[in-house]
CSV table of C-alpha atoms and ligand atoms in Angstrom, one decimal:
chain,number,residue,atom,x,y,z
G,1,MET,CA,-10.2,-77.3,-9.7
G,2,ILE,CA,-8.9,-75.8,-13.1
G,3,LYS,CA,-11.3,-73.8,-15.4
G,4,ARG,CA,-9.2,-73.5,-18.8
G,5,LEU,CA,-9.9,-70.6,-21.1
G,6,GLU,CA,-11.5,-72.0,-24.1
G,7,LYS,CA,-11.3,-70.9,-27.2
G,8,ARG,CA,-14.4,-68.3,-28.9
G,9,SER,CA,-15.7,-70.1,-31.9
G,10,THR,CA,-14.0,-68.0,-34.8
G,11,ALA,CA,-15.6,-68.0,-38.6
G,12,GLY,CA,-13.1,-69.4,-40.7
G,13,ASN,CA,-10.7,-70.4,-37.8
G,14,ALA,CA,-11.6,-73.7,-37.1
G,15,ASP,CA,-8.9,-75.2,-35.3
G,16,THR,CA,-8.1,-78.4,-37.0
G,17,SER,CA,-5.8,-79.5,-34.4
G,18,ASN,CA,-8.3,-79.7,-31.6
G,19,GLY,CA,-11.4,-81.4,-31.3
G,20,SER,CA,-13.1,-79.0,-29.2
G,21,ASN,CA,-14.7,-76.1,-30.4
G,22,LYS,CA,-16.8,-74.7,-27.5
G,23,HIS,CA,-18.5,-71.3,-27.3
G,24,CYS,CA,-18.3,-71.2,-23.6
G,25,PHE,CA,-15.1,-68.8,-22.5
G,26,ILE,CA,-14.7,-70.6,-19.3
G,27,GLY,CA,-16.2,-73.5,-17.8
G,28,PRO,CA,-14.9,-76.3,-15.4
G,29,VAL,CA,-13.2,-79.1,-16.1
G,30,ASP,CA,-12.5,-82.0,-14.4
G,31,GLY,CA,-8.6,-82.0,-13.9
G,32,ASN,CA,-8.0,-85.7,-14.8
G,33,GLN,CA,-10.0,-85.3,-18.2
G,34,ASN,CA,-7.8,-82.6,-19.4
G,35,PRO,CA,-5.2,-84.1,-21.5
G,36,ALA,CA,-2.6,-81.5,-20.8
G,37,ARG,CA,-3.3,-81.7,-17.0
G,38,ARG,CA,-0.7,-83.2,-14.5
G,39,PHE,CA,-2.1,-86.6,-14.0
G,40,LYS,CA,-3.3,-87.6,-17.7
G,41,PRO,CA,-3.3,-91.2,-18.2
G,42,ALA,CA,-1.2,-92.6,-20.9
G,43,HIS,CA,-2.4,-92.6,-24.5
G,44,PRO,CA,-1.7,-95.1,-26.6
G,45,LEU,CA,-2.5,-93.4,-29.9
G,46,ILE,CA,-2.1,-89.7,-30.5
G,47,SER,CA,-5.8,-88.3,-30.7
G,48,ALA,CA,-6.9,-84.8,-32.2
G,49,GLY,CA,-7.2,-83.6,-28.6
G,50,THR,CA,-3.7,-84.4,-28.1
G,51,LEU,CA,-2.3,-82.9,-31.0
G,52,GLY,CA,-4.0,-79.7,-30.6
G,53,VAL,CA,-2.8,-79.0,-27.0
G,54,ALA,CA,0.7,-80.3,-28.4
G,55,ASN,CA,0.4,-77.7,-31.1
G,56,ARG,CA,-0.7,-74.8,-28.6
G,57,GLY,CA,2.2,-75.8,-26.4
G,58,ARG,CA,4.8,-75.3,-29.3
G,59,LEU,CA,3.4,-72.4,-30.2
G,60,ILE,CA,3.7,-70.7,-26.5
G,61,GLN,CA,7.1,-71.8,-26.1
G,62,ALA,CA,8.3,-70.8,-29.6
G,63,LEU,CA,6.9,-67.2,-28.7
G,64,TYR,CA,8.9,-67.4,-25.5
G,65,ASP,CA,11.8,-68.8,-27.5
G,66,MET,CA,11.8,-66.4,-30.3
G,67,GLY,CA,9.5,-63.2,-29.2
G,68,ALA,CA,7.1,-61.3,-31.2
G,69,SER,CA,6.8,-63.5,-34.6
G,70,SER,CA,4.9,-64.1,-37.4
G,71,ARG,CA,2.3,-66.9,-37.9
G,72,VAL,CA,4.8,-67.8,-40.8
G,73,GLU,CA,7.5,-68.0,-38.3
G,74,LEU,CA,5.4,-69.9,-35.9
G,75,ALA,CA,4.6,-72.5,-38.5
G,76,ARG,CA,8.2,-73.3,-39.3
G,77,VAL,CA,9.3,-73.6,-36.2
G,78,THR,CA,6.7,-75.5,-34.6
G,79,GLY,CA,6.3,-77.7,-37.7
G,80,ALA,CA,2.4,-77.2,-37.8
G,81,ASN,CA,0.8,-76.1,-41.0
G,82,ARG,CA,-0.2,-72.4,-41.3
G,83,ALA,CA,-3.8,-73.1,-41.1
G,84,THR,CA,-3.3,-74.9,-37.4
G,85,ILE,CA,-1.0,-71.9,-36.6
G,86,GLY,CA,-4.1,-69.5,-37.3
G,87,GLY,CA,-6.9,-71.7,-35.8
G,88,ILE,CA,-4.5,-71.5,-32.6
G,89,VAL,CA,-3.6,-68.1,-32.7
G,90,GLN,CA,-6.9,-66.4,-33.2
G,91,PRO,CA,-8.5,-67.6,-30.4
G,92,LEU,CA,-5.8,-66.6,-28.5
G,93,ILE,CA,-6.0,-62.9,-29.6
G,94,ASN,CA,-9.8,-63.0,-29.1
G,95,GLN,CA,-9.0,-64.0,-25.6
G,96,GLY,CA,-7.0,-61.0,-25.2
G,97,ILE,CA,-3.8,-63.3,-24.5
G,98,LEU,CA,-2.0,-62.4,-27.6
G,99,VAL,CA,-1.9,-58.9,-29.7
G,100,GLU,CA,-1.1,-58.3,-33.4
G,101,GLY,CA,1.8,-56.0,-33.3
G,102,ASP,CA,4.6,-55.1,-35.9
G,103,VAL,CA,3.9,-55.6,-39.5
G,104,VAL,CA,6.7,-57.5,-41.4
G,105,PRO,CA,6.8,-56.2,-44.9
G,106,ALA,CA,6.3,-58.0,-47.9
G,107,ASN,CA,9.5,-59.8,-49.3
G,108,ARG,CA,10.7,-59.2,-52.6
G,109,THR,CA,9.3,-62.6,-54.0
G,110,GLY,CA,5.9,-61.3,-53.8
G,111,GLY,CA,5.5,-62.7,-50.2
G,112,LYS,CA,2.4,-61.2,-48.3
G,113,PRO,CA,3.0,-58.7,-45.5
G,114,ALA,CA,3.0,-60.5,-42.2
G,115,THR,CA,2.1,-59.2,-38.4
G,116,LYS,CA,3.8,-60.4,-35.7
G,117,VAL,CA,2.0,-61.8,-32.6
G,118,TRP,CA,3.2,-61.4,-28.8
G,119,PHE,CA,1.7,-61.7,-25.4
G,120,SER,CA,-1.0,-58.5,-24.7
G,121,ARG,CA,0.3,-56.2,-22.6
G,122,GLN,CA,-3.2,-55.6,-21.6
G,123,ALA,CA,-4.0,-59.3,-20.7
G,124,LYS,CA,-4.5,-60.3,-17.2
G,125,PRO,CA,-1.8,-60.9,-14.8
G,126,ILE,CA,-1.1,-64.3,-13.1
G,127,CYS,CA,-0.7,-64.4,-9.7
G,128,ALA,CA,2.6,-66.5,-8.2
G,129,VAL,CA,3.3,-67.8,-5.1
G,130,LEU,CA,6.4,-69.7,-3.8
G,131,LEU,CA,5.8,-71.6,-0.6
G,132,MET,CA,9.4,-72.4,0.9
G,133,PRO,CA,9.5,-73.9,4.4
G,134,GLU,CA,10.1,-70.4,6.1
G,135,ARG,CA,8.7,-68.1,4.0
G,136,VAL,CA,5.9,-67.2,1.6
G,137,ARG,CA,6.3,-65.0,-1.4
G,138,ALA,CA,3.5,-63.8,-3.8
G,139,CYS,CA,3.7,-61.3,-6.9
G,140,LEU,CA,2.2,-60.7,-10.4
G,141,VAL,CA,3.6,-61.9,-13.3
G,142,SER,CA,2.5,-60.3,-16.5
G,143,LEU,CA,2.6,-62.9,-19.9
G,144,GLU,CA,5.6,-61.5,-20.8
G,145,GLY,CA,7.1,-62.6,-17.4
G,146,GLU,CA,7.7,-59.2,-15.5
G,147,ILE,CA,7.3,-59.8,-11.9
G,148,TYR,CA,6.1,-57.3,-10.1
G,149,ALA,CA,3.9,-56.2,-6.7
G,150,GLN,CA,6.0,-58.8,-4.5
G,151,HIS,CA,4.6,-59.6,-1.2
G,152,ASP,CA,6.7,-61.7,1.5
G,153,ALA,CA,5.6,-63.1,4.5
G,154,ASP,CA,7.4,-65.2,7.3
G,155,LEU,CA,6.2,-68.8,8.1
G,156,THR,CA,8.8,-69.4,10.9
G,157,THR,CA,6.3,-67.9,13.6
G,158,ASP,CA,5.0,-70.2,15.9
G,159,LEU,CA,2.1,-71.5,13.7
G,160,LYS,CA,-0.6,-73.0,15.9
G,161,ASP,CA,-2.3,-75.3,13.0
G,162,ALA,CA,-3.1,-75.0,9.3
G,163,SER,CA,-5.6,-72.5,9.5
G,164,ASP,CA,-2.5,-70.0,11.0
G,165,GLY,CA,-0.4,-70.8,8.3
G,166,PHE,CA,-3.1,-70.4,5.2
G,167,GLN,CA,-4.2,-67.2,6.9
G,168,ILE,CA,-0.6,-65.7,6.1
G,169,VAL,CA,-0.3,-67.6,2.8
G,170,SER,CA,-3.8,-65.8,1.8
G,171,THR,CA,-3.0,-62.5,3.2
G,172,CYS,CA,0.2,-62.5,1.0
G,173,VAL,CA,-1.5,-63.4,-2.2
G,174,GLU,CA,-4.3,-60.4,-1.4
G,175,GLU,CA,-1.9,-58.5,-0.6
G,176,ALA,CA,-0.7,-59.1,-4.3
G,177,ILE,CA,-3.6,-59.6,-6.0
G,178,ALA,CA,-4.9,-55.9,-4.5
G,179,PHE,CA,-2.2,-54.5,-6.5
G,180,ALA,CA,-3.6,-55.7,-9.8
G,181,HIS,CA,-5.9,-53.3,-11.9
G,182,LEU,CA,-7.8,-56.4,-13.5
G,183,PRO,CA,-8.8,-59.6,-12.1
G,184,VAL,CA,-5.8,-62.7,-11.9
G,185,LEU,CA,-6.2,-65.2,-14.4
G,186,GLY,CA,-5.3,-67.6,-11.9
G,187,ILE,CA,-2.8,-68.5,-9.2
G,188,GLY,CA,0.1,-70.7,-9.2
G,189,LEU,CA,1.6,-71.9,-6.9
G,190,ALA,CA,5.4,-73.6,-6.3
G,191,VAL,CA,5.9,-75.4,-3.3
G,192,ALA,CA,9.3,-76.7,-1.8
G,193,GLY,CA,7.9,-79.7,-0.1
G,194,GLY,CA,6.1,-83.1,-0.6
G,195,LEU,CA,2.6,-82.8,-2.4
G,196,ASN,CA,-0.5,-85.1,-2.9
G,197,ALA,CA,-0.7,-84.2,-6.8
G,198,ALA,CA,-4.1,-85.7,-7.2
G,199,LYS,CA,-5.4,-83.8,-4.1
G,200,GLY,CA,-3.7,-80.7,-4.4
G,201,SER,CA,-2.6,-80.8,-1.0
G,202,ILE,CA,0.6,-80.5,0.8
G,203,LEU,CA,2.0,-84.1,2.0
G,204,ALA,CA,4.9,-82.4,4.2
G,205,MET,CA,6.8,-79.2,4.8
G,206,ASP,CA,10.0,-78.9,6.8
G,207,LEU,CA,9.8,-76.2,9.2
G,208,ALA,CA,6.1,-75.4,8.4
G,209,PRO,CA,4.4,-78.8,9.7
G,210,CYS,CA,1.2,-77.0,10.4
G,211,LEU,CA,0.6,-77.3,6.8
G,212,HIS,CA,1.0,-81.2,6.5
G,213,GLY,CA,-1.8,-82.4,4.6
G,214,PHE,CA,-3.6,-78.9,3.8
G,215,PRO,CA,-5.5,-79.1,1.0
G,216,ILE,CA,-4.1,-75.8,0.0
G,217,GLU,CA,-5.1,-75.5,-3.7
G,218,ALA,CA,-8.9,-76.0,-2.6
G,219,GLU,CA,-8.9,-73.6,-0.3
G,220,LEU,CA,-7.3,-70.8,-2.4
G,221,THR,CA,-9.4,-71.6,-4.7
G,222,LYS,CA,-12.4,-71.2,-2.6
G,223,ARG,CA,-10.7,-68.2,-1.0
G,224,PHE,CA,-10.2,-66.0,-4.2
G,225,GLY,CA,-12.9,-67.7,-6.7
G,226,VAL,CA,-9.9,-68.1,-9.9
G,227,PRO,CA,-8.2,-71.2,-11.0
G,228,VAL,CA,-5.4,-72.4,-8.8
G,229,CYS,CA,-2.5,-74.6,-9.8
G,230,ILE,CA,-0.1,-76.5,-7.4
G,231,ASP,CA,3.4,-77.7,-8.4
G,232,PRO,CA,6.6,-78.9,-6.5
G,233,ASN,CA,9.2,-75.9,-6.5
G,234,THR,CA,11.5,-78.0,-9.0
G,235,ARG,CA,8.8,-78.0,-11.6
G,236,ALA,CA,8.2,-74.3,-11.4
G,237,LEU,CA,12.1,-73.8,-11.3
G,238,LEU,CA,12.2,-76.0,-14.9
G,239,VAL,CA,9.6,-74.1,-16.3
G,240,GLY,CA,10.6,-70.8,-15.0
G,241,ASP,CA,14.1,-71.8,-17.1
G,242,ARG,CA,12.5,-73.4,-20.2
G,243,TRP,CA,10.4,-70.2,-20.6
G,244,PHE,CA,12.7,-67.6,-19.5
G,245,GLY,CA,16.1,-68.5,-18.6
G,246,GLN,CA,19.2,-70.9,-19.5
G,247,GLY,CA,16.7,-73.9,-20.9
G,248,ARG,CA,15.1,-71.8,-23.4
G,249,GLY,CA,15.3,-73.6,-26.9
G,250,GLN,CA,16.4,-76.4,-25.1
G,251,ARG,CA,14.6,-80.1,-25.7
G,252,ASN,CA,16.3,-82.2,-22.8
G,253,PHE,CA,17.3,-80.3,-19.7
G,254,ALA,CA,16.9,-80.9,-16.4
G,255,ALA,CA,16.6,-78.1,-13.3
G,256,VAL,CA,18.1,-79.2,-10.0
G,257,TYR,CA,17.6,-77.6,-6.7
G,258,VAL,CA,20.0,-78.0,-4.0
G,259,GLY,CA,19.2,-76.5,-0.5
G,260,GLU,CA,17.1,-77.9,2.6
G,261,SER,CA,15.9,-80.7,0.1
G,262,LEU,CA,17.4,-81.9,-3.2
G,263,GLY,CA,15.2,-82.4,-6.1
G,264,ALA,CA,15.0,-82.4,-10.0
G,265,ALA,CA,12.6,-81.4,-12.3
G,266,ILE,CA,13.5,-83.0,-16.1
G,267,TYR,CA,12.5,-82.1,-19.7
G,268,VAL,CA,12.6,-84.6,-21.8
G,269,ASP,CA,12.1,-84.3,-25.7
G,270,GLY,CA,10.5,-81.2,-25.7
G,271,HIS,CA,8.1,-82.1,-22.9
G,272,LEU,CA,8.0,-82.1,-18.8
G,273,TYR,CA,8.2,-85.6,-17.2
G,274,ARG,CA,6.0,-85.5,-14.5
G,275,GLY,CA,6.1,-89.7,-14.4
G,276,ALA,CA,3.4,-91.7,-12.9
G,277,ALA,CA,1.2,-90.1,-10.1
G,278,GLY,CA,3.3,-87.0,-10.9
G,279,GLU,CA,6.3,-88.5,-8.7
G,280,ALA,CA,9.0,-87.7,-11.0
G,281,GLY,CA,12.0,-85.6,-10.1
G,282,GLN,CA,12.7,-86.8,-6.0
G,283,ILE,CA,16.1,-87.4,-6.5
G,284,GLY,CA,17.3,-86.2,-3.5
G,285,HIS,CA,15.9,-89.6,-2.2
G,286,THR,CA,18.1,-91.8,-4.8
G,287,ILE,CA,20.8,-93.8,-2.6
G,288,VAL,CA,24.1,-92.9,-3.2
G,289,GLN,CA,25.4,-94.8,0.2
G,290,LEU,CA,25.0,-98.2,0.6
G,291,ASN,CA,24.1,-98.3,4.7
G,292,GLY,CA,24.6,-94.5,4.9
G,293,ARG,CA,22.9,-92.2,7.2
G,294,ILE,CA,19.6,-92.4,8.1
G,295,CYS,CA,17.5,-90.0,5.7
G,296,ARG,CA,14.1,-88.2,6.7
G,297,CYS,CA,12.4,-90.8,4.5
G,298,GLY,CA,13.3,-93.4,6.7
G,299,ARG,CA,16.0,-94.7,4.1
G,300,ARG,CA,19.6,-95.1,4.5
G,301,GLY,CA,22.0,-93.1,2.4
G,302,CYS,CA,19.9,-90.6,-0.1
G,303,TRP,CA,21.8,-88.1,-1.5
G,304,GLU,CA,20.0,-85.6,0.7
G,305,THR,CA,21.8,-87.3,3.6
G,306,ILE,CA,25.1,-86.2,2.0
G,307,ALA,CA,24.6,-82.7,0.0
G,308,SER,CA,21.7,-81.1,1.5
G,309,LEU,CA,22.2,-77.8,3.7
G,310,GLN,CA,21.3,-80.0,6.6
G,311,TRP,CA,24.4,-82.4,6.0
G,312,LEU,CA,26.7,-79.0,5.4
G,313,ARG,CA,25.8,-77.6,8.7
G,314,ASN,CA,25.9,-80.6,10.8
G,315,GLU,CA,29.7,-81.1,9.0
G,316,ALA,CA,30.6,-77.8,9.7
G,317,GLN,CA,29.7,-78.3,13.3
G,318,ALA,CA,32.1,-81.4,13.3
G,319,ARG,CA,34.5,-79.5,11.8
G,320,GLY,CA,34.4,-76.6,14.1
G,321,LEU,CA,33.4,-74.1,11.8
G,322,PRO,CA,32.0,-70.6,13.3
G,323,GLN,CA,28.5,-70.4,13.1
G,324,PRO,CA,27.3,-73.7,11.6
G,325,GLY,CA,24.0,-73.4,12.1
G,326,SER,CA,23.4,-70.8,9.4
G,327,LEU,CA,26.4,-71.4,7.0
G,328,ASP,CA,25.6,-71.8,3.3
G,329,ALA,CA,27.4,-72.4,0.5
G,330,GLY,CA,28.2,-68.2,0.0
G,331,ARG,CA,29.5,-68.0,3.4
G,332,LEU,CA,31.6,-70.9,3.4
G,333,VAL,CA,33.3,-69.7,0.0
G,334,SER,CA,33.9,-66.6,1.9
G,335,LEU,CA,35.6,-68.8,4.9
G,336,ALA,CA,37.5,-70.6,2.5
G,337,LYS,CA,38.8,-67.7,1.0
G,338,SER,CA,39.8,-66.1,4.1
G,339,GLY,CA,41.8,-69.3,4.9
G,340,THR,CA,39.5,-70.5,7.7
G,341,GLU,CA,40.8,-73.7,8.9
G,342,GLY,CA,38.6,-76.5,7.5
G,343,ALA,CA,36.5,-74.4,5.0
G,344,LYS,CA,38.3,-75.1,1.9
G,345,GLU,CA,38.1,-79.1,2.8
G,346,LEU,CA,34.5,-78.9,3.5
G,347,LEU,CA,33.7,-76.7,0.9
G,348,GLN,CA,35.5,-79.4,-1.5
G,349,ALA,CA,33.3,-82.2,0.1
G,350,TYR,CA,30.1,-80.2,-0.4
G,351,ALA,CA,31.2,-79.6,-3.9
G,352,PHE,CA,31.9,-83.4,-4.6
G,353,ASN,CA,29.0,-84.8,-2.9
G,354,ILE,CA,26.5,-82.6,-5.0
G,355,SER,CA,28.3,-83.4,-8.3
G,356,VAL,CA,27.5,-87.2,-7.4
G,357,GLY,CA,23.7,-87.0,-7.9
G,358,LEU,CA,24.2,-84.8,-10.6
G,359,ALA,CA,26.1,-87.5,-12.7
G,360,ASN,CA,23.6,-89.8,-11.7
G,361,LEU,CA,20.9,-87.8,-13.4
G,362,GLN,CA,23.1,-87.2,-16.3
G,363,GLN,CA,23.9,-91.1,-16.6
G,364,LEU,CA,20.3,-91.8,-16.5
G,365,ALA,CA,18.6,-88.9,-18.6
G,366,ALA,CA,21.5,-87.6,-20.3
G,367,PRO,CA,19.9,-83.8,-20.7
G,368,ASN,CA,22.2,-81.4,-22.6
G,369,CYS,CA,21.9,-78.8,-19.9
G,370,ILE,CA,21.5,-79.0,-16.0
G,371,THR,CA,20.2,-75.7,-14.4
G,372,LEU,CA,21.3,-75.1,-11.2
G,373,HIS,CA,19.2,-73.7,-8.1
G,374,GLY,CA,19.2,-73.2,-4.6
G,375,ASP,CA,22.0,-72.9,-2.4
G,376,VAL,CA,24.8,-74.1,-5.0
G,377,VAL,CA,24.1,-70.7,-6.3
G,378,ARG,CA,25.0,-68.7,-3.3
G,379,GLY,CA,28.6,-70.6,-3.4
G,380,GLY,CA,29.2,-68.6,-6.9
G,381,LYS,CA,31.9,-69.2,-9.5
G,382,TRP,CA,34.3,-71.3,-7.3
G,383,MET,CA,31.5,-73.6,-6.2
G,384,LEU,CA,30.2,-74.2,-9.5
G,385,GLU,CA,33.8,-74.8,-11.1
G,386,LEU,CA,34.4,-77.3,-8.1
G,387,ILE,CA,31.3,-79.1,-9.2
G,388,GLU,CA,31.7,-79.2,-12.7
G,389,GLU,CA,35.1,-80.6,-12.4
G,390,ASN,CA,34.0,-83.5,-10.3
G,391,PHE,CA,30.8,-83.7,-12.2
G,392,ARG,CA,33.1,-84.6,-15.5
G,393,GLU,CA,35.2,-87.0,-13.7
G,394,LEU,CA,31.9,-89.0,-12.5
G,395,ILE,CA,30.4,-89.4,-16.1
G,396,PHE,CA,31.9,-91.7,-18.8
G,397,ASN,CA,29.9,-91.1,-21.6
G,398,PRO,CA,32.0,-89.0,-24.1
G,399,ALA,CA,29.0,-87.3,-25.6
G,400,ASP,CA,28.0,-86.1,-22.6
G,401,LYS,CA,30.7,-83.5,-23.1
G,402,GLN,CA,28.2,-81.3,-25.1
G,403,ILE,CA,26.5,-81.0,-21.4
G,404,THR,CA,26.2,-77.6,-20.0
G,405,LEU,CA,26.2,-77.1,-15.9
G,406,ALA,CA,24.8,-73.5,-15.5
G,407,PRO,CA,23.4,-71.2,-12.5
G,408,GLY,CA,19.6,-70.8,-13.1
G,409,ASP,CA,17.8,-67.3,-12.6
G,410,SER,CA,18.0,-66.3,-8.7
G,411,GLU,CA,15.8,-69.0,-7.2
G,412,ASP,CA,13.0,-67.0,-6.5
G,413,VAL,CA,12.6,-65.2,-10.0
G,414,ALA,CA,12.7,-68.7,-11.6
G,415,SER,CA,10.0,-70.1,-9.1
G,416,LEU,CA,7.7,-67.6,-9.6
G,417,ARG,CA,7.8,-67.5,-13.0
G,418,GLY,CA,7.9,-71.0,-13.4
G,419,ALA,CA,4.8,-71.2,-11.3
G,420,ALA,CA,3.0,-68.7,-13.5
G,421,GLY,CA,3.6,-70.5,-16.6
G,422,LEU,CA,2.3,-73.6,-15.2
G,423,ILE,CA,-1.0,-71.9,-14.2
G,424,LEU,CA,-0.7,-70.4,-17.9
G,425,ALA,CA,-0.5,-73.8,-19.2
G,426,GLU,CA,-3.3,-75.6,-17.5
G,427,LEU,CA,-5.5,-72.7,-18.6
G,428,LEU,CA,-4.7,-72.6,-21.8
G,429,ASP,CA,-4.5,-76.4,-22.2
G,430,VAL,CA,-1.1,-76.7,-23.3
G,431,ILE,CA,1.2,-79.5,-23.0
G,432,ILE,CA,4.4,-78.1,-21.2
I,501,LIG,ZN1,15.6,-90.3,1.8
């Protein structure tokens, strides 16, 4: 259940780009009717409402791209006219989301002085939650992207049922929220697992099977009485990268997570691409080996069967490397550097297998940049260089020479900021 922050009616500030002009501050909204919502129906024509949310989205992104900006600068960057920008900015100031700050002096040609706007430090924070297979992390995120009041809990203990798991998650959230001096705006939840997007429930989470099918969005809403938004971790990573990291200013890029599972989120022509029913990004289950190994999805030869941490650990065991059950890219690189037999070959194979999926993604979507998250980042510079070398050999489009492969911010930072960004987008009714 999402409640949007609606703009307050402001004399002389009609939002010409948005059909709605409600007086209510917060009102219940059926998620499926919200054009910025995750499962919006396809729009054959752009409606006035869609233009409104698109312009708000551009404005929020422009602020994160440029920092504090005047209305004139925002109009120039977003392509919207100044009246439209005024109609978007004023309600956000009234809501306490934005605040006016430094004054830009009048220019020599007689232009008026302009005031810069930026996110208010006094605004309510957002609670961001990252639910990983073995742990949960909750924190507060300011609208400027500052992360604080982090609380972690272990999900590896023997959980009897979903209520056990939920108790751990909600205690973690409670501890983070208790730190806030103001009520939080909402809770953004990034989940490293399969989701039923329409129901806001977890479909499947490896290593935390008691949470399978658990309607976590509805339960958190009930428990904390604030809007909750749940999304796959890869989408949170992408939004974190787009607003605060390597994806800043990009119009076409992708975020890829390599770890216990493999997934991607794609940003196409300035928007997060969710696909029909929110199913886009399951790149781990694209088939790269005909008649390959059985994947946990039941099919054969998925990318996950040759590039996940599980594959790495199975291979390490088969090759006789030490402590294969806890191996990751960081330790593999150390073993290779110290000359452990078989380590360098396994590192090369791991890097090659990862680059296969990245090259497929590049051929299909042609992003300008792919940010890499998860285990691959632990492998550091050497691992990234090996991946890039293979990747460039596997792609054949000359235009793709412009492509950048970049390590993302450490995964939790990008995920937590992105989870906060996703709920903020829902609350402000903007299209990311
Ligand atoms: Zn699969």
